[in-house]
Structure formats: C-alpha cells, structure tokens
CSV table of C-alpha atoms in Angstrom, one decimal:
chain,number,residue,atom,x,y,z
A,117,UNK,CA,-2.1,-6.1,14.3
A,118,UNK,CA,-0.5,-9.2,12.4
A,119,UNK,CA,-0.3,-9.0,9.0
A,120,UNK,CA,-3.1,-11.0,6.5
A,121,UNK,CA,-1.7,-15.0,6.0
A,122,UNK,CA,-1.0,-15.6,2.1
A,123,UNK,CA,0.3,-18.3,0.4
A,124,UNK,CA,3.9,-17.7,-1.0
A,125,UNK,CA,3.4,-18.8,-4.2
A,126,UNK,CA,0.7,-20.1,-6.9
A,127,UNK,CA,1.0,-20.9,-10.4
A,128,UNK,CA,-1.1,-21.5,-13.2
A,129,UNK,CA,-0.5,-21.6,-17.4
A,130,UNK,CA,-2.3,-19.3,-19.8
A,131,UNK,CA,-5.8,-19.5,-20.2
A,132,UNK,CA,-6.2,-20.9,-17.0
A,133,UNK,CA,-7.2,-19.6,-13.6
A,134,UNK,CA,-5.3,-18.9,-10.4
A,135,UNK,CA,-7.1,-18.4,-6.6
A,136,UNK,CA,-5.2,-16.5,-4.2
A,137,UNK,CA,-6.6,-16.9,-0.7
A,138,UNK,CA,-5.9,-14.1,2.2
A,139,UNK,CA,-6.8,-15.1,5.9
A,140,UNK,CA,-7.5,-12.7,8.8
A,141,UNK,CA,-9.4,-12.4,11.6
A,142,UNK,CA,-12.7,-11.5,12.7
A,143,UNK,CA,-11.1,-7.9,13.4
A,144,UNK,CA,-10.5,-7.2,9.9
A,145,UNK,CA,-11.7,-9.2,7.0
A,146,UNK,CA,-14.0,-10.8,8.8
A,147,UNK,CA,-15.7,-7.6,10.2
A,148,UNK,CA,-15.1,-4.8,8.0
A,149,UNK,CA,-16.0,-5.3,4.0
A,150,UNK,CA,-13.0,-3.1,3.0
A,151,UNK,CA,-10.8,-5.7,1.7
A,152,UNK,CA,-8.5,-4.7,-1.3
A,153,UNK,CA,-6.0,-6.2,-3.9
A,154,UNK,CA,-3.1,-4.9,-5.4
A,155,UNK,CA,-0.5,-6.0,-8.1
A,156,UNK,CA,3.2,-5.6,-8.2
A,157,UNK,CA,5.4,-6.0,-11.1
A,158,UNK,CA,9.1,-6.4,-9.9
A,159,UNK,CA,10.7,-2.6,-9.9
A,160,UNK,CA,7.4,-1.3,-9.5
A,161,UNK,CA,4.8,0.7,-7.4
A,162,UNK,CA,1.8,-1.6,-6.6
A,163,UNK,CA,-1.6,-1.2,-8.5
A,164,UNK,CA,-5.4,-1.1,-7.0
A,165,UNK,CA,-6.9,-4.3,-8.8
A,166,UNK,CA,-9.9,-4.6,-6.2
A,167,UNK,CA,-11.8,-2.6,-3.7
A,168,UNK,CA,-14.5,-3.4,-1.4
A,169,UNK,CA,-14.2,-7.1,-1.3
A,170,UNK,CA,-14.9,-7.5,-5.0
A,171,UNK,CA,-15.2,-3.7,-7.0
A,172,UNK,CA,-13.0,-3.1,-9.8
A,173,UNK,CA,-11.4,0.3,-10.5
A,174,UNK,CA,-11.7,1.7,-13.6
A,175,UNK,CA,-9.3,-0.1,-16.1
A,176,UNK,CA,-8.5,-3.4,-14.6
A,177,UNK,CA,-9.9,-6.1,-16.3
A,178,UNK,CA,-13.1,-8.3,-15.6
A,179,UNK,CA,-10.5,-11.2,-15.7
A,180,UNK,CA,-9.5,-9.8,-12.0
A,181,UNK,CA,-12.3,-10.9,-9.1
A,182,UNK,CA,-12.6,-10.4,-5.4
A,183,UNK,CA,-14.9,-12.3,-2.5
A,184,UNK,CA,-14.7,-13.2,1.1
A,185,UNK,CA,-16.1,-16.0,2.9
A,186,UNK,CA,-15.6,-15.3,7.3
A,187,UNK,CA,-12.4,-14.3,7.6
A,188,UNK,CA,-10.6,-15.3,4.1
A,189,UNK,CA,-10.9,-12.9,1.0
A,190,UNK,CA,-10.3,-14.4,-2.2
A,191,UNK,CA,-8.2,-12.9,-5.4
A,192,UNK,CA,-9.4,-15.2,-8.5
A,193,UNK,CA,-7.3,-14.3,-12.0
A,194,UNK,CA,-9.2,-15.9,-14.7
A,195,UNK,CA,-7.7,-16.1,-18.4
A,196,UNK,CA,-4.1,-16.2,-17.1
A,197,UNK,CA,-1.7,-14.1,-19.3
A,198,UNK,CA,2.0,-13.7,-19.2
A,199,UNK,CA,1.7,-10.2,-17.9
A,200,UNK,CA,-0.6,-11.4,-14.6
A,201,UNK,CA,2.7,-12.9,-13.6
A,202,UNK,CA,3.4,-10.2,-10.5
A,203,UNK,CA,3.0,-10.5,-6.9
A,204,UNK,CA,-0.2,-9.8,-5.3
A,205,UNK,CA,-1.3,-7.9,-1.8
A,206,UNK,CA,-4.2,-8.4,0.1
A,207,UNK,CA,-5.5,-5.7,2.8
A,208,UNK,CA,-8.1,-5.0,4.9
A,209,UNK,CA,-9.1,-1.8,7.3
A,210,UNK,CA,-8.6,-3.0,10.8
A,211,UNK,CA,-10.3,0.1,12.6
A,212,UNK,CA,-9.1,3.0,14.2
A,213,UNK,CA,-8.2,4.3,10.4
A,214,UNK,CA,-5.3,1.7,10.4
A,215,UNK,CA,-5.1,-0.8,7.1
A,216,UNK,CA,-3.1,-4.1,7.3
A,217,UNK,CA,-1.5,-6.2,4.5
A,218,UNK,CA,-1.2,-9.7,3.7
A,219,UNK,CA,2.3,-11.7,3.3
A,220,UNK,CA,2.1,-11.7,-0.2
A,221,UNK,CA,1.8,-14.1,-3.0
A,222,UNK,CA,4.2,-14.9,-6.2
A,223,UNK,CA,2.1,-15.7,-9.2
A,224,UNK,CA,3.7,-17.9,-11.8
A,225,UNK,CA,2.6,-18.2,-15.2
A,226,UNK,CA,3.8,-21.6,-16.3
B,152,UNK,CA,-4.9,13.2,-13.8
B,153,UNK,CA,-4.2,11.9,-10.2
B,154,UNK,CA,-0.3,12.0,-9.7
B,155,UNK,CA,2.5,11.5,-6.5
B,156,UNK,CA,5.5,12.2,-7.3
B,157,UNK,CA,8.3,11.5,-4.3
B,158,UNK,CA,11.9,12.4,-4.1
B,159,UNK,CA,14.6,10.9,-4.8
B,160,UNK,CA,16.9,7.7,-3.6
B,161,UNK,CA,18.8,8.2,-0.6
B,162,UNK,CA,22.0,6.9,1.0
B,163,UNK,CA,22.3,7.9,4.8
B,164,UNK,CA,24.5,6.6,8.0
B,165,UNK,CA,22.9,5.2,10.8
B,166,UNK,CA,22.0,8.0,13.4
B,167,UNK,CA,21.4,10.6,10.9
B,168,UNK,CA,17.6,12.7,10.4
B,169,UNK,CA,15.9,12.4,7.1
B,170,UNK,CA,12.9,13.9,5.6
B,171,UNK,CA,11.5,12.5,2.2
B,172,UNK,CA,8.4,13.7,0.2
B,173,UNK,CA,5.6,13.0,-2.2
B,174,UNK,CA,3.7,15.9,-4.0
B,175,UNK,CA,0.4,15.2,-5.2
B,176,UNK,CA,-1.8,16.7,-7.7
B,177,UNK,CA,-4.5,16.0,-10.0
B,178,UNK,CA,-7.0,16.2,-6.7
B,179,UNK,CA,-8.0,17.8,-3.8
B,180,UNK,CA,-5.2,17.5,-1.2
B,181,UNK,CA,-6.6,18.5,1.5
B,182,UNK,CA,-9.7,16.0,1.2
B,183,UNK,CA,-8.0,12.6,1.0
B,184,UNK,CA,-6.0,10.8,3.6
B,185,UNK,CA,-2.5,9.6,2.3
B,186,UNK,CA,-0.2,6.6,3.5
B,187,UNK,CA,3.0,6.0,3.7
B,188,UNK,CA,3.8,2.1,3.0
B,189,UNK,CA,7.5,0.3,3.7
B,190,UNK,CA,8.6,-2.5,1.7
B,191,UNK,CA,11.5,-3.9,3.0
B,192,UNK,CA,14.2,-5.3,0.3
B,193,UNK,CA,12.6,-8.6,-0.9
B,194,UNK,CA,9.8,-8.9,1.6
B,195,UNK,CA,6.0,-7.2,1.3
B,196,UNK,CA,4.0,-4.2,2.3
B,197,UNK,CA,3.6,-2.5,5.5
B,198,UNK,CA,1.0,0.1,6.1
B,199,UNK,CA,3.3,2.6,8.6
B,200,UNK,CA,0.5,5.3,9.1
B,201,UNK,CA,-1.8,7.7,7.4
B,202,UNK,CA,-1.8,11.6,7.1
B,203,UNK,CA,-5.4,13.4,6.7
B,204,UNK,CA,-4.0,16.8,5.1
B,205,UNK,CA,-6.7,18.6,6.1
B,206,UNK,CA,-6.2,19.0,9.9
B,207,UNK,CA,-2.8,17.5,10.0
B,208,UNK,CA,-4.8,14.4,12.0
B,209,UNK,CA,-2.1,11.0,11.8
B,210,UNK,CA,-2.6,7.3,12.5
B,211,UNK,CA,-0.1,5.2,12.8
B,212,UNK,CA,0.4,1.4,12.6
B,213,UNK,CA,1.6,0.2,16.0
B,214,UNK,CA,5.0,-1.0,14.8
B,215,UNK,CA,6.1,2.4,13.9
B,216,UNK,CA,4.5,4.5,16.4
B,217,UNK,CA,6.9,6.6,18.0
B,218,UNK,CA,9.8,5.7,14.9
B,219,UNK,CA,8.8,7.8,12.5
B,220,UNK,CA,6.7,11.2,12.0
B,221,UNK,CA,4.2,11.8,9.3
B,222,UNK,CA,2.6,15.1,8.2
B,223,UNK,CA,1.5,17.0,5.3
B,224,UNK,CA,1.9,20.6,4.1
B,225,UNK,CA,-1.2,22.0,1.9
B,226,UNK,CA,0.2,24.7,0.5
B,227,UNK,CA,2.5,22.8,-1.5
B,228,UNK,CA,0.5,19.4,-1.7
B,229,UNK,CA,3.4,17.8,-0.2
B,230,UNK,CA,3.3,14.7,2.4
B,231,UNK,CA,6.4,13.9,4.3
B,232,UNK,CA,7.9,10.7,6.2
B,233,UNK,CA,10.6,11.8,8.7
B,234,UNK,CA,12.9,10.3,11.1
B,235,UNK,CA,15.2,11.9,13.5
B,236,UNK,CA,17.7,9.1,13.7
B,237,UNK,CA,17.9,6.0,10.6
B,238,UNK,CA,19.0,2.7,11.4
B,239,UNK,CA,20.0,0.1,9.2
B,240,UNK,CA,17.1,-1.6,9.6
B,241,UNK,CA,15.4,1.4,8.2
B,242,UNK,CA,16.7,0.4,4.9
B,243,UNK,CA,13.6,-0.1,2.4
B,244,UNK,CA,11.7,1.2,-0.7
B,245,UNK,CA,8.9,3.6,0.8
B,246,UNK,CA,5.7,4.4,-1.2
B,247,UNK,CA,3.2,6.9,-0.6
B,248,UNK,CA,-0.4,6.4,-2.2
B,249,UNK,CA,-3.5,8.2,-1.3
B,250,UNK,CA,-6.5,6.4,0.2
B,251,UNK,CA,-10.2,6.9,-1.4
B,252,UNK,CA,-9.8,9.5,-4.2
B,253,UNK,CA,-11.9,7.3,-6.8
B,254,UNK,CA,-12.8,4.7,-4.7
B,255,UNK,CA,-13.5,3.9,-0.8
B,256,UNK,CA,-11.0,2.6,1.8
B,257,UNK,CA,-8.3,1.8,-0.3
B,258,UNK,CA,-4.9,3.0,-1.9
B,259,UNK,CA,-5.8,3.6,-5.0
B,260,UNK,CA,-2.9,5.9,-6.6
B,261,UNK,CA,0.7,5.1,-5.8
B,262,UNK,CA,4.2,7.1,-5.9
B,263,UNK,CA,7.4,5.5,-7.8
B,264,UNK,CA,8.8,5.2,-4.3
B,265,UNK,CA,11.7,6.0,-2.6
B,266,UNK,CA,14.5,3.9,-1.9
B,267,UNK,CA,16.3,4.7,1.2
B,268,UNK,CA,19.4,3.0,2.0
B,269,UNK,CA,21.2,3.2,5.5
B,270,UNK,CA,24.7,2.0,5.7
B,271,UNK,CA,27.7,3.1,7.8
C-alpha cells in the first residue's frame, strides 16, 4: 500500500488557477471513486475540501474542484487567494476499509 | 456541532507505554468509524488504522500493524492510540478524525492533534 504520487510543489498568483495532480493505481483511485482532498495550513489539523472524486462539503468554496481520469485525481483551485496558500492531501480508499494518502503538495501564492 | 477533542502533548523515553485520546461529540459515536492519522515532523499524512466504535471492529494500515493498538470506549465517546513501547521514531503529531459523519468515505472532522515527542 504505497502512498498516492504528488508533486511537491505548485504555485500560481491571485486570480489565477492552480491543478494539483494525485497518481495511484488501479487499486485505488483507479478503482474505487472515493477519492478525497484535504487542506493544511502550517500548525493545523487538515480540512475536508473534497469527497467522492469531486463533492464539496458544506462550506468550502465552489473555487475548490475535484476529478479523476484512470488512475490520477485532480485538485483544481480556481481564483487563487492568499489564504489557498496551504498544503494539500490527496486519498483514496484502497479496500479492505484501509484509506491511503498522497505525498503532498506545497501551494504557493506568488 | 461535530467536535474531537484529543489530549494533550507529550514527552516520553524510548521503551516507555502510552495511551492518548480523542473524545468526540456532536454525533453518534458508536455509528461512525474513526482514524487515527501520523504526520511525522515535516513530512505528510499516514492513515495508521481505523476504529468502528460500535463493535470495537479495527483495521489497520500494514505499516503499523502489530505497532500500535487502536480501540474505542462508548461510554465515554473516547478513541484511543496506544503503544506498549515508543521509539524515537515514534516521534510525530497524531490526529484523529472521524470517517463519513456528513459525508461518505472520507475524514471529514479532524482533532487539534497530539504531538508526541520521544527522546531519551
């Protein structure tokens, strides 16, 4: 069980948007559509943005989108702000009740 | 309001036992699986395992199978992460968060964490 492949880092300046992918296999994202996105501020808990590939829970802006394509989900953040600046999670289930995470990714607002 | 609340930092030696907890509230306990995810001091999340409160059923991931043991008490809405002998490399913030209340297959409410710090 190997955790989801992010890219360290993206960066983008206000107004603009920012696409963070997150690659599995065709054991997780691939298969199950129970991929899900979370935010972390530095000092802090992380945040639910997405559920279920591309569901928003109550509160979290429609600036904050979700997809997959095989076995790569997609995090899109459109209308950059200062405050998106955070790092973000992927996950997927991976059967047997067991979730995985991805690697991670640094946002930059420039 | 959905809440978990866990206890507080703590500073252990390597071979020592330690229990730490997160009470919930705000739902029903015994209906919702809860995680317990490590984060490691500058790295990123790790799903260790998950807790169904309402028969004490676990999972855990395969890394920490056999490291740690997770289990829940209903009658005080409590969750617990235990281990019966830290090592250093046990040192890490540790968040619980419960999985599904308001939505499916993820964790969508989160503890402040607890910071655990093993050092001789």
């Amino acid at each position: 069980q190997s955790a989801l492949t992010q890219p360290p880092s993206a960066s983008g300046s206000p107004g603009q948007s920012v696409t963070i992918s997150c690659t599995g296999t065709s054991s997780d994202v691939g298969y199950y559509k129970y991929v899900s996105w979370y935010q972390q501020h530095p000092g802090k808990a992380p945040k639910l943005l997405i559920y279920d590939v591309s569901k928003r829970p109550s509160g979290v802006p429609d600036r904050f989108s979700g997809s997959t394509s095989g076995n790569t989900a997609s995090l899109t953040v459109s209308g950059l702000q200062a405050e998106d600046e955070a790092d973000y999670y992927c996950s997927s289930y991976a059967g047997s009740y067991s979730y995985v995470f991805g690697t991670g990714t640094k946002v930059t607002v420039l | 309001e959905v809440q978990l609340v866990q206890s507080g930092a703590e500073v252990k030696k390597p071979g020592e036992s330690l229990r730490i907890s997160c009470k919930a509230s705000g739902y029903s306990f015994i209906t919702y699986w809860i995680g317990w995810v490590r984060q490691m001091p500058g790295k990123g999340l790790e799903c260790m395992g998950i807790v169904y409160p309402g028969d004490s059923t676990t999972r855990y991931s395969p890394s920490f199978q056999g490291q740690v043991t997770i289990s829940a008490d209903t009658s005080i809405n409590t969750a617990y992460l235990q281990w019966t002998s830290l090592k250093a490399s046990d040192t890490a913030m540790y968040y619980c968060a419960s999985l599904g209340v308001e939505v499916t297959d993820a964790f969508d409410f989160w503890g402040q964490g607890t910071m655990i710090t093993v050092s001789s």
